[in-house]
């Protein structure tokens, strides 16, 4: 039998950041009747339990406005977990897991509700041996953050008892621009210390995103080539066949740039472009990432027109199904100028990446879903095999999802008497190599927060630097007297033709996914 002690001693289990085992605690979810709790958070906690990694003493308290009892909340969560758990549900395990879940009905603005919460948490600590450790999860609109934090502080719930800890997890969007992000940071840091603040970017919890650092720094063969001398360019793509679903109002005020690029895609870019950290502590890793964001070449309005393409989907068909245009989506303005697609040409202005373009694209209603990073190496010298006809370059593809893995395109001689060269793939698939499905991003992130490891969470300076860069583009789109066009693309296509032209101009093309 594996004990907690065995696991902690086994370096293979320590992961990217030498994470200690999670500690007993109570997770309090604000906004517990929202989608995230049902689809992600509870299934994630259940799967952690199913893997045997959940601390024996752990309680979950859902805090929300709607009328529910512990029992009705548990029943709803059971139904959701059956649907969304990656490992299905085991009746016996669920039977004991559900007993850890409680519901606390209160308005977010009602101080008395927080006083009752404090009493309830104390009672749960005694009954369930959770040792006064608390993890507050803010799964609410950013406009609610301030009020909730203020009330938590008013009843002293931000202050841990001697020998205990309190931490806060904050869901995105973390601001809508630099000033709002700064305000949010100061609101949160007024109540919780920065080291106790965990800003979720769920892309960092994805297995292959974590593997980027391992690929780069645990293998000797890649790092010597990982720079402007050998890399021609990098492409990062996040494609989704989905539209905006029921999130019209949020998406209208956000758009693809703020929704995905400011956070998820820039985080991936940082992992690809960062220097090796001196160690794997949260701050060493984040120190290196923030240097990348700081090195992003800022765009003037005229650069935006040249380097950024924004698009919006029109009617079309995705996977053979007719779908409406973005402007016809539920609660979206018929004249909306919100982008559902964006393609950017970026530069990281430092020694390693001098003159290497990073092409980043993200879009909704594309033909298929998938997130990948493709490192395109420079071609071999054209003196032997590729003298007459061009032999393609090597491309290292990191597939974040689906079918997580890494492949390397190399050139090989086709069997036969003549020398005919064709590209072939060396391919690593997580599923086949390790024989089990990767955990969901939220599983890893919740475990890390319970263990006090913030490596895979965004620090305030990273978030603010990313906004500083993104704001310049937003300003060029919205404030400039002659803003660049919003290009249209039919749903089910790979985005506007202008995005292809962005690369063609440089003699390059987007990778076909
Ligand atoms: C969210 C965005 O952060 O990420 C959504 O708000 C997007 O618009 C989602 O669909 C994509 O996440 P994933 O894990 O499905 O790639």
Coordinates of C-alpha atoms and ligand atoms in Angstrom, one line a residue:
X1 CA 0.0 0.0 0.0
X2 CA 1.3 3.5 -0.8
X3 CA 1.2 5.8 2.2
X4 CA 1.4 9.6 2.0
X5 CA 4.9 9.4 3.3
X6 CA 6.0 7.1 0.5
X7 CA 4.5 9.4 -2.1
X8 CA 6.2 12.5 -0.7
X9 CA 9.5 10.6 -0.7
X10 CA 9.1 9.5 -4.3
X11 CA 10.5 12.2 -6.6
X12 CA 8.4 11.0 -9.5
X13 CA 5.3 12.0 -7.7
X14 CA 6.6 15.4 -6.8
X15 CA 5.8 16.7 -10.3
X16 CA 6.9 19.9 -11.8
X17 CA 7.1 21.9 -8.7
X18 CA 8.0 19.5 -5.9
X19 CA 4.5 19.8 -4.6
X20 CA 4.0 18.6 -1.0
X21 CA 0.9 16.5 -0.3
X22 CA -2.3 18.5 -0.1
X23 CA -3.3 19.4 3.5
X24 CA -6.7 18.9 5.2
X25 CA -8.9 21.9 4.5
X26 CA -12.3 23.2 3.8
X27 CA -12.9 24.5 0.3
X28 CA -15.5 27.2 0.2
X29 CA -17.0 27.9 -3.2
X30 CA -18.6 31.3 -3.7
X31 CA -21.0 31.1 -6.6
X32 CA -21.6 27.4 -5.9
X33 CA -24.8 27.2 -7.9
X34 CA -22.9 28.3 -11.1
X35 CA -21.9 26.1 -14.0
X36 CA -18.2 25.8 -13.0
X37 CA -19.0 24.0 -9.7
X38 CA -21.1 21.4 -11.5
X39 CA -19.0 20.9 -14.6
X40 CA -15.5 21.3 -13.3
X41 CA -14.9 21.8 -9.6
X42 CA -16.9 19.0 -8.0
X43 CA -16.0 16.4 -10.7
X44 CA -12.3 17.5 -10.3
X45 CA -12.4 17.0 -6.5
X46 CA -14.2 13.7 -6.9
X47 CA -11.6 12.5 -9.4
X48 CA -8.8 13.6 -7.1
X49 CA -10.5 11.5 -4.4
X50 CA -10.8 8.6 -6.8
X51 CA -7.1 8.7 -7.5
X52 CA -6.5 8.6 -3.7
X53 CA -4.9 12.0 -3.6
X54 CA -7.6 13.9 -1.6
X55 CA -6.7 14.6 2.0
X56 CA -8.8 12.4 4.2
X57 CA -10.1 15.5 6.0
X58 CA -11.6 17.7 3.4
X59 CA -14.9 19.5 3.3
X60 CA -16.6 21.5 0.6
X61 CA -19.0 24.3 1.4
X62 CA -21.0 25.8 -1.4
X63 CA -21.9 29.4 -0.8
X64 CA -24.7 30.8 -3.0
X65 CA -27.9 32.7 -3.0
X66 CA -30.4 30.0 -4.1
X67 CA -32.5 28.0 -1.8
X68 CA -31.0 24.5 -1.4
X69 CA -30.4 22.0 1.4
X70 CA -27.2 20.0 1.9
X71 CA -29.1 17.1 0.5
X72 CA -30.5 18.7 -2.6
X73 CA -27.1 20.3 -3.4
X74 CA -25.5 16.9 -3.1
X75 CA -28.1 15.3 -5.3
X76 CA -27.6 17.9 -8.0
X77 CA -23.8 17.5 -7.8
X78 CA -24.1 13.7 -8.1
X79 CA -26.0 14.1 -11.3
X80 CA -23.4 16.5 -12.6
X81 CA -20.5 14.3 -11.6
X82 CA -22.0 11.3 -13.3
X83 CA -22.1 13.4 -16.5
X84 CA -18.8 15.3 -16.2
X85 CA -16.4 13.1 -14.3
X86 CA -13.7 11.7 -16.5
X87 CA -13.7 8.4 -14.6
X88 CA -17.4 8.1 -14.2
X89 CA -18.7 7.5 -10.7
X90 CA -18.1 4.7 -8.2
X91 CA -21.2 4.4 -6.0
X92 CA -19.3 3.6 -2.8
X93 CA -16.8 6.3 -3.2
X94 CA -19.4 8.9 -4.1
X95 CA -21.4 7.8 -1.0
X96 CA -18.6 8.8 1.2
X97 CA -17.6 11.8 -0.9
X98 CA -21.0 13.4 -0.8
X99 CA -20.9 13.4 3.0
X100 CA -18.1 16.0 2.8
X101 CA -20.3 18.5 0.9
X102 CA -22.4 21.2 2.5
X103 CA -24.5 24.1 1.3
X104 CA -24.5 27.5 2.8
X105 CA -27.3 29.9 1.6
X106 CA -26.5 33.6 1.7
X107 CA -26.5 36.7 -0.3
X108 CA -23.0 37.8 -1.2
X109 CA -23.7 41.2 0.4
X110 CA -25.2 40.0 3.7
X111 CA -22.7 40.2 6.5
X112 CA -24.8 38.0 8.7
X113 CA -24.4 35.2 6.1
X114 CA -20.6 35.4 6.6
X115 CA -20.9 35.4 10.4
X116 CA -22.9 32.2 10.1
X117 CA -20.3 30.9 7.6
X118 CA -17.5 31.5 10.1
X119 CA -19.4 29.6 12.8
X120 CA -20.1 26.8 10.4
X121 CA -16.5 26.5 9.3
X122 CA -15.4 26.3 12.9
X123 CA -17.9 23.6 13.6
X124 CA -16.8 21.7 10.5
X125 CA -13.1 22.0 11.6
X126 CA -13.9 20.3 14.9
X127 CA -16.2 17.7 13.4
X128 CA -14.0 16.9 10.5
X129 CA -10.5 17.7 11.6
X130 CA -9.8 20.2 8.8
X131 CA -7.5 22.1 11.1
X132 CA -8.7 25.6 10.3
X133 CA -7.2 25.5 6.8
X134 CA -9.5 27.3 4.3
X135 CA -9.4 27.6 0.6
X136 CA -11.9 30.3 -0.7
X137 CA -12.8 29.8 -4.3
X138 CA -14.3 32.9 -6.0
X139 CA -16.3 31.5 -8.9
X140 CA -18.3 34.7 -9.3
X141 CA -18.3 37.8 -11.6
X142 CA -15.4 40.1 -11.0
X143 CA -17.9 42.8 -9.9
X144 CA -18.6 40.6 -6.8
X145 CA -15.0 40.1 -5.8
X146 CA -14.6 43.3 -3.8
X147 CA -17.8 42.8 -1.7
X148 CA -17.1 39.2 -0.9
X149 CA -13.5 39.8 0.1
X150 CA -14.5 42.8 2.3
X151 CA -17.1 40.7 4.1
X152 CA -14.6 37.8 4.6
X153 CA -12.2 40.3 6.2
X154 CA -15.0 41.9 8.3
X155 CA -15.7 38.5 10.0
X156 CA -11.9 37.7 10.2
X157 CA -12.1 34.8 7.8
X158 CA -9.0 36.0 5.9
X159 CA -6.9 35.6 9.0
X160 CA -5.8 32.0 9.6
X161 CA -5.7 30.7 13.2
X162 CA -2.2 30.0 14.5
X163 CA -0.7 27.1 12.5
X164 CA -3.4 27.2 9.9
X165 CA -3.7 28.8 6.5
X166 CA -6.3 30.6 4.3
X167 CA -5.9 31.0 0.6
X168 CA -8.1 32.5 -2.1
X169 CA -8.5 31.2 -5.7
X170 CA -9.7 33.8 -8.2
X171 CA -11.3 32.8 -11.5
X172 CA -10.8 34.7 -14.7
X173 CA -11.5 37.2 -16.1
X174 CA -8.9 39.0 -14.0
X175 CA -9.8 42.5 -15.1
X176 CA -10.8 43.8 -18.5
X177 CA -7.8 46.0 -19.0
X178 CA -4.8 47.2 -17.0
X179 CA -6.5 49.7 -14.7
X180 CA -9.3 47.3 -13.8
X181 CA -6.7 44.5 -13.2
X182 CA -4.7 46.8 -11.0
X183 CA -7.8 47.7 -9.0
X184 CA -8.7 44.0 -8.6
X185 CA -5.2 43.2 -7.5
X186 CA -5.3 45.9 -4.9
X187 CA -8.7 44.8 -3.7
X188 CA -7.5 41.1 -3.3
X189 CA -4.1 42.0 -1.9
X190 CA -5.8 44.3 0.7
X191 CA -7.4 41.2 2.2
X192 CA -5.0 38.3 1.2
X193 CA -1.3 38.2 0.8
X194 CA 0.0 37.8 -2.8
X195 CA 1.5 34.4 -1.9
X196 CA -2.0 33.3 -0.7
X197 CA -3.7 34.5 -3.9
X198 CA -4.1 31.9 -6.6
X199 CA -5.3 33.3 -10.0
X200 CA -6.5 30.5 -12.1
X201 CA -5.5 30.1 -15.7
X202 CA -6.7 26.6 -16.4
X203 CA -4.4 26.2 -19.4
X204 CA -1.5 26.1 -17.0
X205 CA -3.1 23.0 -15.4
X206 CA -3.3 21.1 -18.7
X207 CA -1.0 18.2 -18.7
X208 CA 0.9 19.1 -21.8
X209 CA 1.3 22.7 -20.8
X210 CA 3.1 21.4 -17.7
X211 CA 5.2 19.2 -20.0
X212 CA 6.6 22.1 -21.9
X213 CA 9.1 22.8 -19.2
X214 CA 9.9 19.1 -18.8
X215 CA 10.5 18.8 -22.6
X216 CA 12.7 21.8 -22.6
X217 CA 14.7 21.4 -19.4
X218 CA 14.8 17.6 -18.8
X219 CA 16.1 16.8 -22.3
X220 CA 19.5 17.8 -23.4
X221 CA 18.8 17.9 -27.1
X222 CA 16.2 20.6 -27.5
X223 CA 17.6 23.5 -25.5
X224 CA 20.7 24.1 -27.5
X225 CA 18.5 24.6 -30.6
X226 CA 15.8 26.6 -28.8
X227 CA 16.7 30.1 -30.0
X228 CA 16.8 32.4 -33.0
X229 CA 19.8 30.6 -34.6
X230 CA 17.8 27.4 -35.2
X231 CA 14.1 28.4 -34.9
X232 CA 12.5 30.1 -37.8
X233 CA 9.2 30.8 -36.1
X234 CA 6.6 29.6 -33.6
X235 CA 2.9 29.1 -34.2
X236 CA 0.4 28.8 -31.3
X237 CA -3.2 27.9 -32.2
X238 CA -6.3 27.5 -30.1
X239 CA -9.2 26.5 -32.3
X240 CA -12.7 25.8 -31.1
X241 CA -15.7 24.6 -33.1
X242 CA -18.0 26.0 -30.5
X243 CA -19.7 29.4 -30.7
X244 CA -20.3 31.6 -27.7
X245 CA -23.0 29.2 -26.3
X246 CA -25.0 31.0 -23.6
X247 CA -22.3 33.5 -22.9
X248 CA -23.3 36.2 -25.3
X249 CA -23.3 39.1 -22.8
X250 CA -19.9 38.2 -21.3
X251 CA -18.4 37.6 -24.7
X252 CA -19.7 40.9 -26.2
X253 CA -17.7 42.8 -23.6
X254 CA -14.7 40.5 -23.9
X255 CA -13.9 39.2 -27.4
X256 CA -11.3 36.6 -28.3
X257 CA -8.3 38.8 -27.5
X258 CA -9.3 39.4 -23.9
X259 CA -11.0 36.0 -23.4
X260 CA -8.1 33.8 -24.6
X261 CA -5.0 35.6 -25.7
X262 CA -4.4 37.9 -22.7
X263 CA -4.3 34.8 -20.4
X264 CA -4.2 31.3 -21.9
X265 CA -2.2 31.9 -25.1
X266 CA 0.3 34.4 -23.6
X267 CA 0.8 31.9 -20.8
X268 CA 1.7 29.1 -23.3
X269 CA 3.9 31.5 -25.1
X270 CA 5.8 32.3 -21.9
X271 CA 6.4 28.6 -21.2
X272 CA 7.8 28.2 -24.7
X273 CA 9.9 31.4 -24.6
X274 CA 11.1 31.6 -21.0
X275 CA 14.7 31.1 -19.8
X276 CA 15.4 28.1 -17.5
X277 CA 14.4 29.1 -14.0
X278 CA 17.0 28.7 -11.3
X279 CA 14.8 26.3 -9.5
X280 CA 11.2 25.1 -9.6
X281 CA 9.7 27.3 -6.9
X282 CA 6.6 29.3 -7.8
X283 CA 8.5 32.6 -7.8
X284 CA 11.5 31.4 -9.8
X285 CA 9.2 30.1 -12.6
X286 CA 7.0 33.1 -12.6
X287 CA 10.0 35.5 -12.5
X288 CA 11.1 34.0 -15.8
X289 CA 7.6 34.0 -17.3
X290 CA 7.0 37.6 -16.5
X291 CA 10.3 38.6 -18.2
X292 CA 8.9 37.2 -21.5
X293 CA 5.7 39.2 -21.2
X294 CA 7.8 42.3 -20.5
X295 CA 9.9 41.6 -23.6
X296 CA 6.8 41.5 -25.9
X297 CA 7.3 44.2 -28.4
X298 CA 4.6 46.8 -27.7
X299 CA 2.4 47.7 -30.7
X300 CA 1.7 51.2 -31.9
X301 CA -1.6 51.7 -33.7
X302 CA 0.0 51.3 -37.1
X303 CA 1.7 48.1 -35.9
X304 CA -1.7 46.7 -34.9
X305 CA -3.1 47.2 -38.4
X306 CA 0.0 45.4 -39.7
X307 CA 0.4 42.6 -37.2
X308 CA -3.1 41.8 -35.9
X309 CA -6.1 40.4 -37.7
X310 CA -9.5 40.4 -36.0
X311 CA -12.4 38.4 -37.3
X312 CA -16.0 37.6 -36.7
X313 CA -17.9 34.5 -37.9
X314 CA -20.8 34.7 -40.2
X315 CA -23.4 32.0 -41.1
X316 CA -21.8 28.7 -42.0
X317 CA -21.6 25.0 -41.1
X318 CA -19.5 23.3 -38.5
X319 CA -19.2 19.5 -38.7
X320 CA -22.0 19.4 -41.2
X321 CA -24.4 21.4 -38.9
X322 CA -25.7 24.8 -40.1
X323 CA -24.9 27.5 -37.5
X324 CA -25.8 31.2 -37.3
X325 CA -23.6 34.2 -37.5
X326 CA -22.1 35.6 -34.3
X327 CA -24.4 38.7 -34.6
X328 CA -27.4 36.4 -34.6
X329 CA -26.4 34.6 -31.3
X330 CA -28.5 35.0 -28.2
X331 CA -28.0 38.4 -26.5
X332 CA -25.4 39.6 -29.0
X333 CA -25.8 42.9 -30.8
X334 CA -26.8 42.6 -34.4
X335 CA -24.1 45.3 -35.1
X336 CA -21.6 43.8 -32.8
X337 CA -17.9 44.6 -33.5
X338 CA -16.7 42.0 -31.1
X339 CA -14.0 39.7 -32.5
X340 CA -14.5 35.9 -32.3
X341 CA -11.1 35.3 -34.0
X342 CA -7.8 36.9 -33.7
X343 CA -4.4 36.2 -35.3
X344 CA -1.3 38.1 -34.2
X345 CA 2.3 38.3 -35.2
X346 CA 4.4 39.0 -32.1
X347 CA 8.0 39.5 -31.2
X348 CA 9.8 38.7 -28.0
X349 CA 12.5 41.3 -28.0
X350 CA 15.3 39.5 -26.2
X351 CA 18.6 37.9 -27.1
X352 CA 17.1 34.4 -27.5
X353 CA 14.2 35.3 -29.7
X354 CA 15.6 38.2 -31.8
X355 CA 13.7 38.3 -35.1
X356 CA 11.8 35.1 -34.5
X357 CA 8.1 35.8 -35.1
X358 CA 5.5 34.2 -32.9
X359 CA 2.2 33.7 -34.7
X360 CA -0.7 33.3 -32.4
X361 CA -4.3 32.6 -33.5
X362 CA -7.5 31.8 -31.6
X363 CA -11.0 31.4 -32.9
X364 CA -14.5 30.2 -32.3
X365 CA -16.6 28.3 -34.9
X366 CA -13.5 26.9 -36.6
X367 CA -13.7 23.5 -38.3
X368 CA -12.3 21.5 -35.4
X369 CA -11.1 21.9 -31.9
X370 CA -7.4 21.8 -30.9
X371 CA -4.7 23.7 -29.1
X372 CA -1.1 23.2 -30.2
X373 CA 2.3 24.9 -30.3
X374 CA 4.4 24.3 -33.4
X375 CA 8.1 25.1 -33.3
X376 CA 9.3 25.5 -36.9
X377 CA 13.0 25.0 -37.2
X378 CA 15.1 26.6 -39.9
X379 CA 15.6 24.4 -43.0
X380 CA 18.8 22.4 -43.5
X381 CA 21.3 24.0 -45.8
X382 CA 20.3 23.6 -49.5
X383 CA 23.5 21.9 -50.6
X384 CA 22.8 18.2 -50.7
X385 CA 19.3 16.7 -50.6
X386 CA 17.3 19.8 -50.9
X387 CA 19.3 21.3 -53.7
X388 CA 16.7 21.1 -56.4
X389 CA 13.4 20.8 -54.6
X390 CA 12.7 22.3 -51.2
X391 CA 12.8 19.8 -48.4
X392 CA 10.5 20.9 -45.6
X393 CA 11.9 22.0 -42.2
X394 CA 11.7 20.1 -38.9
X395 CA 8.6 21.0 -36.9
X396 CA 8.2 20.1 -33.3
X397 CA 4.5 20.1 -32.4
X398 CA 3.3 20.2 -28.8
X399 CA -0.4 19.1 -28.7
X400 CA -2.0 20.6 -25.7
X401 CA -5.4 19.1 -26.6
X402 CA -7.0 16.8 -27.7
X403 CA -4.8 13.7 -28.0
X404 CA -2.1 15.3 -25.8
X405 CA 1.4 14.6 -27.0
X406 CA 4.5 15.7 -28.9
X407 CA 5.5 15.0 -32.4
X408 CA 8.6 15.8 -34.4
X409 CA 8.5 16.0 -38.2
X410 CA 11.7 14.8 -39.7
X411 CA 12.8 14.1 -43.3
X412 CA 13.3 10.5 -44.3
X413 CA 14.3 8.6 -47.4
X414 CA 11.5 6.8 -49.0
X415 CA 12.5 3.1 -49.5
X416 CA 13.6 2.4 -53.1
X417 CA 16.5 2.8 -55.5
X418 CA 16.2 6.6 -55.9
X419 CA 16.7 9.2 -53.2
X420 CA 13.2 10.5 -52.6
X421 CA 12.7 12.4 -49.4
X422 CA 9.5 12.7 -47.5
X423 CA 8.5 14.0 -44.2
X424 CA 7.6 11.5 -41.4
X425 CA 6.5 12.0 -37.9
X426 CA 8.0 10.7 -34.6
X427 CA 5.0 10.8 -32.4
X428 CA 4.5 10.6 -28.6
X429 CA 0.9 10.2 -27.3
X430 CA 0.3 10.5 -23.6
X431 CA -2.6 8.1 -23.8
X432 CA -0.6 5.2 -25.3
X433 CA 2.7 5.9 -23.6
X434 CA 1.3 6.2 -20.1
X435 CA -1.8 4.1 -20.6
X436 CA -4.1 6.4 -18.7
X437 CA -6.1 9.5 -19.3
X438 CA -4.5 12.8 -18.2
X439 CA -6.1 14.5 -15.2
X440 CA -8.3 17.5 -15.9
X441 CA -6.6 20.9 -15.5
X442 CA -8.8 21.7 -12.5
X443 CA -7.7 18.6 -10.7
X444 CA -4.1 19.6 -10.8
X445 CA -4.8 23.2 -9.9
X446 CA -7.1 22.4 -7.0
X447 CA -4.5 20.0 -5.6
X448 CA -1.7 22.6 -6.0
X449 CA -3.8 25.2 -4.2
X450 CA -4.5 22.8 -1.4
X451 CA -0.7 22.1 -1.2
X452 CA 0.3 25.7 -1.3
X453 CA 2.0 25.6 -4.6
X454 CA 1.3 28.6 -6.8
X455 CA 3.6 27.7 -9.7
X456 CA 0.8 27.1 -12.1
X457 CA -1.2 30.2 -11.1
X458 CA -0.7 33.7 -12.5
X459 CA 1.0 36.3 -10.4
X460 CA -0.2 39.9 -10.2
X461 CA 2.7 41.3 -12.2
X462 CA 2.2 38.7 -15.0
X463 CA -1.4 39.6 -15.3
X464 CA -0.7 43.3 -15.3
X465 CA 2.1 43.1 -17.9
X466 CA -0.1 41.0 -20.1
X467 CA -2.9 43.6 -19.9
X468 CA -0.4 46.4 -20.7
X469 CA 0.5 44.6 -24.0
X470 CA -3.1 43.7 -24.8
X471 CA -4.5 47.2 -24.0
X472 CA -2.5 48.7 -26.8
X473 CA -4.2 46.5 -29.3
X474 CA -7.7 47.1 -27.9
X475 CA -7.0 50.8 -27.9
X476 CA -6.0 50.7 -31.6
X477 CA -9.2 48.8 -32.3
X478 CA -11.5 51.0 -30.4
X479 CA -10.0 54.5 -29.9
X480 CA -8.1 55.0 -33.1
X481 CA -9.9 57.3 -35.7
X482 CA -9.5 54.8 -38.5
X483 CA -9.5 51.4 -36.8
X484 CA -8.4 48.3 -38.7
X485 CA -11.3 46.3 -40.2
X486 CA -13.2 43.5 -38.5
X487 CA -12.8 40.7 -41.1
X488 CA -15.5 38.2 -41.6
X489 CA -15.1 34.4 -41.9
X490 CA -17.8 31.8 -42.5
X491 CA -18.4 29.6 -39.5
X492 CA -16.6 26.3 -40.1
X493 CA -13.7 27.9 -42.0
X494 CA -10.2 28.4 -40.7
X495 CA -10.7 32.2 -40.1
X496 CA -10.4 35.2 -42.4
X497 CA -8.3 35.2 -45.5
X498 CA -6.4 38.2 -44.0
X499 CA -5.0 35.9 -41.3
X500 CA -3.5 33.7 -44.0
X501 CA -2.1 36.8 -45.7
X502 CA -0.4 37.7 -42.4
X503 CA 1.9 34.7 -42.8
X504 CA 2.1 34.7 -46.5
X505 CA 3.6 38.1 -46.4
X506 CA 6.5 36.6 -44.5
X507 CA 6.7 33.6 -46.9
X508 CA 5.1 31.3 -44.3
X509 CA 1.7 29.5 -43.8
X510 CA -0.4 28.3 -40.9
X511 CA 0.0 24.7 -40.1
X512 CA -2.9 22.5 -41.1
X513 CA -4.3 20.9 -38.0
Ligands
LIG1 C1 -12.2 29.9 -21.4 C2 -12.8 30.9 -22.3 O1 -11.3 30.5 -20.5 O2 -11.5 28.9 -22.1 C3 -13.7 30.1 -23.3 O3 -13.5 31.8 -21.6 C4 -13.0 29.0 -24.0 O4 -14.3 31.1 -24.2 C5 -12.4 28.1 -22.9 O5 -14.0 28.3 -24.7 C6 -11.5 27.1 -23.6 O6 -11.0 26.2 -22.7 P1 -10.7 24.7 -23.1 O7 -10.1 24.1 -21.9 O8 -12.0 24.1 -23.5 O9 -9.7 24.8 -24.2

